[in-house]
PDB file of C-alpha atoms in Angstrom:
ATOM      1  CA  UNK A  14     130.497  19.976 -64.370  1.00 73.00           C
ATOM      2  CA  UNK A  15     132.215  16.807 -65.932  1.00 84.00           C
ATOM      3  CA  UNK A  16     136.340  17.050 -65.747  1.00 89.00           C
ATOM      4  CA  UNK A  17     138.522  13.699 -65.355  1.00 89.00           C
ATOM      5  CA  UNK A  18     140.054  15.803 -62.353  1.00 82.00           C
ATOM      6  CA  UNK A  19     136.563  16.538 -60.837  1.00 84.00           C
ATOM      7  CA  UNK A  20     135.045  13.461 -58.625  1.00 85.00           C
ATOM      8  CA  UNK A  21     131.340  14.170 -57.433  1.00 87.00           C
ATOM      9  CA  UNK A  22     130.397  12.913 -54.319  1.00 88.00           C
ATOM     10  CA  UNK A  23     126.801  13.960 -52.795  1.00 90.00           C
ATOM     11  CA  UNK A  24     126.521  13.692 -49.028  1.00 91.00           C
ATOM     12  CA  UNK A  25     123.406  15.004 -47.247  1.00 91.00           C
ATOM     13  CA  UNK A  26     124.576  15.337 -43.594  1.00 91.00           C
ATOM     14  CA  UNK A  27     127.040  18.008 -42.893  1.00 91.00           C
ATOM     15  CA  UNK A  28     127.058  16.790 -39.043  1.00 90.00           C
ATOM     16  CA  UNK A  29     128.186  13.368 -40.045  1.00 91.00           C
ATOM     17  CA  UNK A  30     130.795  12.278 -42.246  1.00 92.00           C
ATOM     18  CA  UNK A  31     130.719   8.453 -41.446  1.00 91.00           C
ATOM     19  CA  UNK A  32     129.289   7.078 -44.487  1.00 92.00           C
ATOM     20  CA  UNK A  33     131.496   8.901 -46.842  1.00 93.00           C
ATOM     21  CA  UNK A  34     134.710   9.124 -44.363  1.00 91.00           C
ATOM     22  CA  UNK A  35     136.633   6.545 -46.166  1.00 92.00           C
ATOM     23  CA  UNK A  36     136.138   8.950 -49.754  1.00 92.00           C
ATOM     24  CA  UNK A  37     137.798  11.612 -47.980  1.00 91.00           C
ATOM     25  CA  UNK A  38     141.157  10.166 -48.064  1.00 91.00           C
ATOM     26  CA  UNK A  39     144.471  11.022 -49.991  1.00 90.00           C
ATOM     27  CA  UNK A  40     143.570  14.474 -50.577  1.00 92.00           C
ATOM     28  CA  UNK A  41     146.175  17.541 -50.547  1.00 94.00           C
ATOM     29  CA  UNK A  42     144.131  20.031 -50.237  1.00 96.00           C
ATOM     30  CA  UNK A  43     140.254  21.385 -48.522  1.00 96.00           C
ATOM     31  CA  UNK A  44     138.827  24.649 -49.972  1.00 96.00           C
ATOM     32  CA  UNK A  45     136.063  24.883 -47.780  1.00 96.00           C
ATOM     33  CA  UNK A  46     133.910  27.698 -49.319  1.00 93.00           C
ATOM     34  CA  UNK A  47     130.276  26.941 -47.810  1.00 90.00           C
ATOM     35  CA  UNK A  48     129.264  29.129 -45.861  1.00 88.00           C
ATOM     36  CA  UNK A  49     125.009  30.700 -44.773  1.00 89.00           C
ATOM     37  CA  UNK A  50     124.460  34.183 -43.777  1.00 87.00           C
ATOM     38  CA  UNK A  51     123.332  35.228 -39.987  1.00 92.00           C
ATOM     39  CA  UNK A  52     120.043  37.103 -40.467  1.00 88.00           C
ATOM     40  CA  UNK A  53     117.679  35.730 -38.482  1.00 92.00           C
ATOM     41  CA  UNK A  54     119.101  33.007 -36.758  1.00 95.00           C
ATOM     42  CA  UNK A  55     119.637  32.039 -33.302  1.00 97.00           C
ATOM     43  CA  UNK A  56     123.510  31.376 -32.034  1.00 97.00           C
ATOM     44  CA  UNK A  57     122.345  27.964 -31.844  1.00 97.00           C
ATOM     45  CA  UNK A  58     121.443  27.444 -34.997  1.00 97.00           C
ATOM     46  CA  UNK A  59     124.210  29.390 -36.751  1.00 97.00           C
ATOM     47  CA  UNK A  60     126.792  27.537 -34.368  1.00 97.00           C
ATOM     48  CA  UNK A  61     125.631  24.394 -36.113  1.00 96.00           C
ATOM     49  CA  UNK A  62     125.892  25.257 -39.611  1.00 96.00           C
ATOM     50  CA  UNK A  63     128.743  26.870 -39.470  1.00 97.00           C
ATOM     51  CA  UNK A  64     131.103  26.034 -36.481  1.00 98.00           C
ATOM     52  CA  UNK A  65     129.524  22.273 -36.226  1.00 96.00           C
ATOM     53  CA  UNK A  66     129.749  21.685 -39.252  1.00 96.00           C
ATOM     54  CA  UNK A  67     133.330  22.638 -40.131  1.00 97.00           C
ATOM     55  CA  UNK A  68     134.742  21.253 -37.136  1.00 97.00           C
ATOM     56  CA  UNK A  69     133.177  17.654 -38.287  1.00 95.00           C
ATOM     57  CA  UNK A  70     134.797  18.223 -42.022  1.00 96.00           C
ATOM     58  CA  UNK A  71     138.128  19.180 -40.433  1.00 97.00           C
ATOM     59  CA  UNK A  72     138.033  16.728 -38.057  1.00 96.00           C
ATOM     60  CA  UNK A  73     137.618  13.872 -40.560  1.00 95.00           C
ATOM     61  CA  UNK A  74     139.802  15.168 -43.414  1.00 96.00           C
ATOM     62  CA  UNK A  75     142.555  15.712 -40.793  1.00 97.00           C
ATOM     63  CA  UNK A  76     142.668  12.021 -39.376  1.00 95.00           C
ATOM     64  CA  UNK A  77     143.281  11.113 -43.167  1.00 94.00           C
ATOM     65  CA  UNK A  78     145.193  14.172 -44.298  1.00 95.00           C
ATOM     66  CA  UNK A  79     147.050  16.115 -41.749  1.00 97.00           C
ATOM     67  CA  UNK A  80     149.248  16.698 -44.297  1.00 97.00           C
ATOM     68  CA  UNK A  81     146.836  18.289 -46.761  1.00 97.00           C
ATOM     69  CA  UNK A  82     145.944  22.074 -46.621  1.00 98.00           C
ATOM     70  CA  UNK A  83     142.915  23.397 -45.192  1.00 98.00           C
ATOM     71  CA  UNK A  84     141.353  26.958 -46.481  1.00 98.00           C
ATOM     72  CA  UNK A  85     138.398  28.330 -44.846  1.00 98.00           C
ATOM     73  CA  UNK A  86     136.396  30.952 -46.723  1.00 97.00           C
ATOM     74  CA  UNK A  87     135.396  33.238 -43.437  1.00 96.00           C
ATOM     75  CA  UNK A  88     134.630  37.009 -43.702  1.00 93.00           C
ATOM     76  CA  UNK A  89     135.564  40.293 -43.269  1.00 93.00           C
ATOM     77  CA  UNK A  90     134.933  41.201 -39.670  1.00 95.00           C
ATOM     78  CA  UNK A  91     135.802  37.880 -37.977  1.00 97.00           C
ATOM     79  CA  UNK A  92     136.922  37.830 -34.293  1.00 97.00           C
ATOM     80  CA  UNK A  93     139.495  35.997 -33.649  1.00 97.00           C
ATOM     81  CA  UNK A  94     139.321  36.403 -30.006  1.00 98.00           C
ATOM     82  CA  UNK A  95     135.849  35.272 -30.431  1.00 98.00           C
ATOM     83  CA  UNK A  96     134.905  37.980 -27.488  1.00 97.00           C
ATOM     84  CA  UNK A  97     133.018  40.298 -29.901  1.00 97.00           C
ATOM     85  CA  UNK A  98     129.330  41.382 -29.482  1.00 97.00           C
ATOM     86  CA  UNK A  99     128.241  40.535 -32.737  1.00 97.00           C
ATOM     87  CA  UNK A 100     127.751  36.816 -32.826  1.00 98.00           C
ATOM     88  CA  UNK A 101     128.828  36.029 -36.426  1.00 97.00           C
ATOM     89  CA  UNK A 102     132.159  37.489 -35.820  1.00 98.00           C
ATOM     90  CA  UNK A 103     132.335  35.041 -32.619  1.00 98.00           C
ATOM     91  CA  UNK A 104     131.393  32.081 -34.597  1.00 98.00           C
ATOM     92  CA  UNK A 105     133.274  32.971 -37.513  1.00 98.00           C
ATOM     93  CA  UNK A 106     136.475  33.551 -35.145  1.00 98.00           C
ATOM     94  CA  UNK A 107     135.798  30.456 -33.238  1.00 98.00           C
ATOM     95  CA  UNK A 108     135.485  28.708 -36.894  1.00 98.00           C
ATOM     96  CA  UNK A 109     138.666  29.941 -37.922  1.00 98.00           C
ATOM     97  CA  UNK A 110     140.626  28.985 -34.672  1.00 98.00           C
ATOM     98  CA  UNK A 111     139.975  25.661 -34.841  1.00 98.00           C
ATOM     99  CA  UNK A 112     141.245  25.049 -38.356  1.00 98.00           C
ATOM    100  CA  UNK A 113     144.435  26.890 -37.820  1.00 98.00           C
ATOM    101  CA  UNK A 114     145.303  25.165 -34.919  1.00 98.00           C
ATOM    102  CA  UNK A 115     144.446  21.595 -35.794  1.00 98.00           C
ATOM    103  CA  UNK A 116     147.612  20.713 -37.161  1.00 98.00           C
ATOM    104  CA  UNK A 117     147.329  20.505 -40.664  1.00 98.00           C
ATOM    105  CA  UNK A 118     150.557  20.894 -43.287  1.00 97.00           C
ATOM    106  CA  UNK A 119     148.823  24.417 -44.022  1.00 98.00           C
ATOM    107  CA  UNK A 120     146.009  26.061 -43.535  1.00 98.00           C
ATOM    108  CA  UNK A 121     144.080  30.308 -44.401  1.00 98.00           C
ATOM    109  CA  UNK A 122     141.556  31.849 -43.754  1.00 98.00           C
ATOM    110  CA  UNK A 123     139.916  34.298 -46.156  1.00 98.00           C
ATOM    111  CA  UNK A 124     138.423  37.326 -45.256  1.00 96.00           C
ATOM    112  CA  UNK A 125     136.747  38.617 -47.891  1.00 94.00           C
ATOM    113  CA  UNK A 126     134.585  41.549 -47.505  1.00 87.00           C
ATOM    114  CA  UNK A 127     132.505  41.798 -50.826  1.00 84.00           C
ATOM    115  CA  UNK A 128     133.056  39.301 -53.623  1.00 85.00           C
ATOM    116  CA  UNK A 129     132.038  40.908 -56.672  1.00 82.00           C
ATOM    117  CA  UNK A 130     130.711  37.554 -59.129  1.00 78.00           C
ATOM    118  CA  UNK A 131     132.117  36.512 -61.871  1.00 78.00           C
ATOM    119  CA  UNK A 132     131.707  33.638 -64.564  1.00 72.00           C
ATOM    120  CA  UNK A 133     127.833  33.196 -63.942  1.00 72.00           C
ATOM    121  CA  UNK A 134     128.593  33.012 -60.145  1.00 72.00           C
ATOM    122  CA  UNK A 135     125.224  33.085 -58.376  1.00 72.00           C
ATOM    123  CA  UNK A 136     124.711  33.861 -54.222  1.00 72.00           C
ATOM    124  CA  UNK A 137     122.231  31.210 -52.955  1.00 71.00           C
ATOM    125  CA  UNK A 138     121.179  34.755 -50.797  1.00 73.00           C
ATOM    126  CA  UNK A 139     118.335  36.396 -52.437  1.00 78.00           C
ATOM    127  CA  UNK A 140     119.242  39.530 -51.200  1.00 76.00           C
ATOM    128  CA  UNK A 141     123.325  39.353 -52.336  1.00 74.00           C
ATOM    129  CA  UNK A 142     121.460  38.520 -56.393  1.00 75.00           C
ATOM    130  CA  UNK A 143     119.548  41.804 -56.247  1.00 79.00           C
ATOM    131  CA  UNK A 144     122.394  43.963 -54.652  1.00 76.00           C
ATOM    132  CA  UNK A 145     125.056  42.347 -57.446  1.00 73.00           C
ATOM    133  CA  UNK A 146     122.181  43.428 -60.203  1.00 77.00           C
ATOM    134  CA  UNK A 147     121.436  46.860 -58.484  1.00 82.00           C
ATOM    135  CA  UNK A 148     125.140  47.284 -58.097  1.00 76.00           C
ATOM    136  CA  UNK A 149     126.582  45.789 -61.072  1.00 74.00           C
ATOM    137  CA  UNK A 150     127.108  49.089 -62.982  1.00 79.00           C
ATOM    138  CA  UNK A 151     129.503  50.010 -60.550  1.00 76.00           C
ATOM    139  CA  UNK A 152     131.580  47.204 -60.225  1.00 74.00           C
ATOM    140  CA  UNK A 153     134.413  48.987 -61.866  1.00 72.00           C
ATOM    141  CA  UNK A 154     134.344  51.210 -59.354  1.00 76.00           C
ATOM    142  CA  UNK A 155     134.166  48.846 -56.476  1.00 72.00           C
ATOM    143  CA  UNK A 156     136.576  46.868 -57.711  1.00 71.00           C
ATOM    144  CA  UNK A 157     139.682  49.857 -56.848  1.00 72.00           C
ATOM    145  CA  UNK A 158     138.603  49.547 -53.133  1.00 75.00           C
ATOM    146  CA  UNK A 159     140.616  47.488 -51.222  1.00 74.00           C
ATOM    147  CA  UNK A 160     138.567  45.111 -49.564  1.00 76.00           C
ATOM    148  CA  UNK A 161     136.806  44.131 -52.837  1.00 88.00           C
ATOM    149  CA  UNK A 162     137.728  41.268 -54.533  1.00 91.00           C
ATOM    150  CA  UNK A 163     135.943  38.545 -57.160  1.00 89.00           C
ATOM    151  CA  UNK A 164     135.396  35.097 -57.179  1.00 88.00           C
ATOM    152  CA  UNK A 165     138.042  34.117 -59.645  1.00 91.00           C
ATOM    153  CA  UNK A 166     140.703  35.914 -57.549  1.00 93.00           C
ATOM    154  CA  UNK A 167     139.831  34.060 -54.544  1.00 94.00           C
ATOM    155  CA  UNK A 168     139.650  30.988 -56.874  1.00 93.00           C
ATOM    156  CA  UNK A 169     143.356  31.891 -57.807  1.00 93.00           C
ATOM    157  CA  UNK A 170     144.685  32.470 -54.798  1.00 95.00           C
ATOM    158  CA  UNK A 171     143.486  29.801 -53.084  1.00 96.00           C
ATOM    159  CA  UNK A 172     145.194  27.090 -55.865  1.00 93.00           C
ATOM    160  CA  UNK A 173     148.608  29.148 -55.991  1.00 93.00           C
ATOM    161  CA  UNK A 174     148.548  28.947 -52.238  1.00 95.00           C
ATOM    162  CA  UNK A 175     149.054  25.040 -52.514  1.00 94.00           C
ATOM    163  CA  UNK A 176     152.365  25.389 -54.871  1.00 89.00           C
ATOM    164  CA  UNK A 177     153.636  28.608 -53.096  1.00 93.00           C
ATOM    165  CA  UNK A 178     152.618  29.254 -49.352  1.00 95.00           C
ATOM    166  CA  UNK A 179     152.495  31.983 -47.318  1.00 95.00           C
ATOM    167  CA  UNK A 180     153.122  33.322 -44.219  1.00 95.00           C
ATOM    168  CA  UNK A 181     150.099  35.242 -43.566  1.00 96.00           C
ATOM    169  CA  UNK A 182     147.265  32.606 -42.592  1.00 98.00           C
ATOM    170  CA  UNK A 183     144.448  35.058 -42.056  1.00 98.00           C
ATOM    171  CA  UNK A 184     143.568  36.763 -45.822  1.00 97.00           C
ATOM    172  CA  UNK A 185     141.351  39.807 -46.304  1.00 95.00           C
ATOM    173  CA  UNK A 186     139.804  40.919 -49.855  1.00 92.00           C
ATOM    174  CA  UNK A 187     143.020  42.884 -50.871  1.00 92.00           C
ATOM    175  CA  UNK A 188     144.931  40.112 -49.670  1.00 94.00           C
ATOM    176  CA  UNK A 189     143.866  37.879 -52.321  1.00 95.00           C
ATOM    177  CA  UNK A 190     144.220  40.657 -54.861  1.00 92.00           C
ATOM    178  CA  UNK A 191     147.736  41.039 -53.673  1.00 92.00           C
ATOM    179  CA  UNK A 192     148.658  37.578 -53.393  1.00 93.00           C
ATOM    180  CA  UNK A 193     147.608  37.027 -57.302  1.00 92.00           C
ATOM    181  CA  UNK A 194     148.968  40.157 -58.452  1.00 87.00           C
ATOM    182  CA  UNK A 195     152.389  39.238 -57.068  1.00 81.00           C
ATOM    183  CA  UNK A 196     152.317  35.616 -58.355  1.00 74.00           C
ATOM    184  CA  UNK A 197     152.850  34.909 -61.748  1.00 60.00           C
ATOM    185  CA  UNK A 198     152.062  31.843 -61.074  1.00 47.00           C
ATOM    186  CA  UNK A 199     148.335  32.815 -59.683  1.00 51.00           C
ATOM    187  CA  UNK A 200     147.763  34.116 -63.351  1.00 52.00           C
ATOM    188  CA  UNK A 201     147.774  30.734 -64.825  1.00 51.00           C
ATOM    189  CA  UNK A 202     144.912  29.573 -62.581  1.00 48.00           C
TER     190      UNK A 202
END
């Protein structure tokens, strides 16, 4: 994608930021979407690509930005006591305590439970691709639950967050639908 407001910078290790820590700087605002799903890996090796990982970007971005705003995309069914049984949710939780206690000016976390896709939006999960083809005649449907939002919403809300906070830092699925049905300003986005 080529915009005068887009700057492409390619790193290759998510565990180090060194090389590229001086790039990171001036920036108002982190939307930290990347995420990998559980299935079949150990704690270990989720830990690292997930909690590791994060705590390395937030970490670096902070000691040039504190004053920046940090927004984690986390999921539906995150414990934020990180005591749960399911390890995800611990992880997840553990993820999410760390950013929004750093320090930063601002900072969310979204907890989406199914993003329906939209503007040619592709999973890098196999498995999500075939469900959103299998499923894709009911989207319409889906999309009245509450916990369902799309990738655009959570596109919008996460830029109209940076003009017009909020007090709620932890953001489920019909959060984001409610924050950008609510804001005018979301609509622009």
């Amino acid at each position: 994608m080529k915009h005068p407001k887009i700057k492409e910078l390619i790193h290759k290790d998510f565990t180090n930021f060194d090389a590229i820590q001086y790039e990171m700087m001036n920036y108002n605002a982190c939307f930290h979407c990347m995420g990998v799903s559980s299935a079949g890996m150990t704690e270990e090796q989720y830990v690292k690509l997930t909690y590791t990982i994060t705590e390395n970007l937030v970490n670096v971005l902070y000691n040039f930005n504190p004053n920046m705003t940090f927004i984690y995309v986390s999921g539906d069914g995150t414990d934020s006591t990180e005591t749960s049984k399911t390890m995800w949710a611990r992880v997840k939780g553990k993820t999410e305590n760390l950013i929004l206690k750093k320090g930063f000016k601002d900072a969310y976390a979204f907890r989406p439970g199914i993003i329906l896709p939209k503007r040619g939006v592709k999973s890098k999960t196999k498995l999500y691709n075939l469900l959103y083809t299998l499923l894709r005649p009911i989207f319409p449907i889906m999309k009245k639950m509450k916990s369902v939002t799309t990738s655009q919403n959570i596109g919008k809300a996460m830029i109209g967050l940076l003009e017009n906070p909020h007090h709620v830092k932890i953001i489920t699925g019909s959060g984001v639908n409610n924050l950008v049905e609510k804001n005018n300003a979301f609509q622009k986005c």
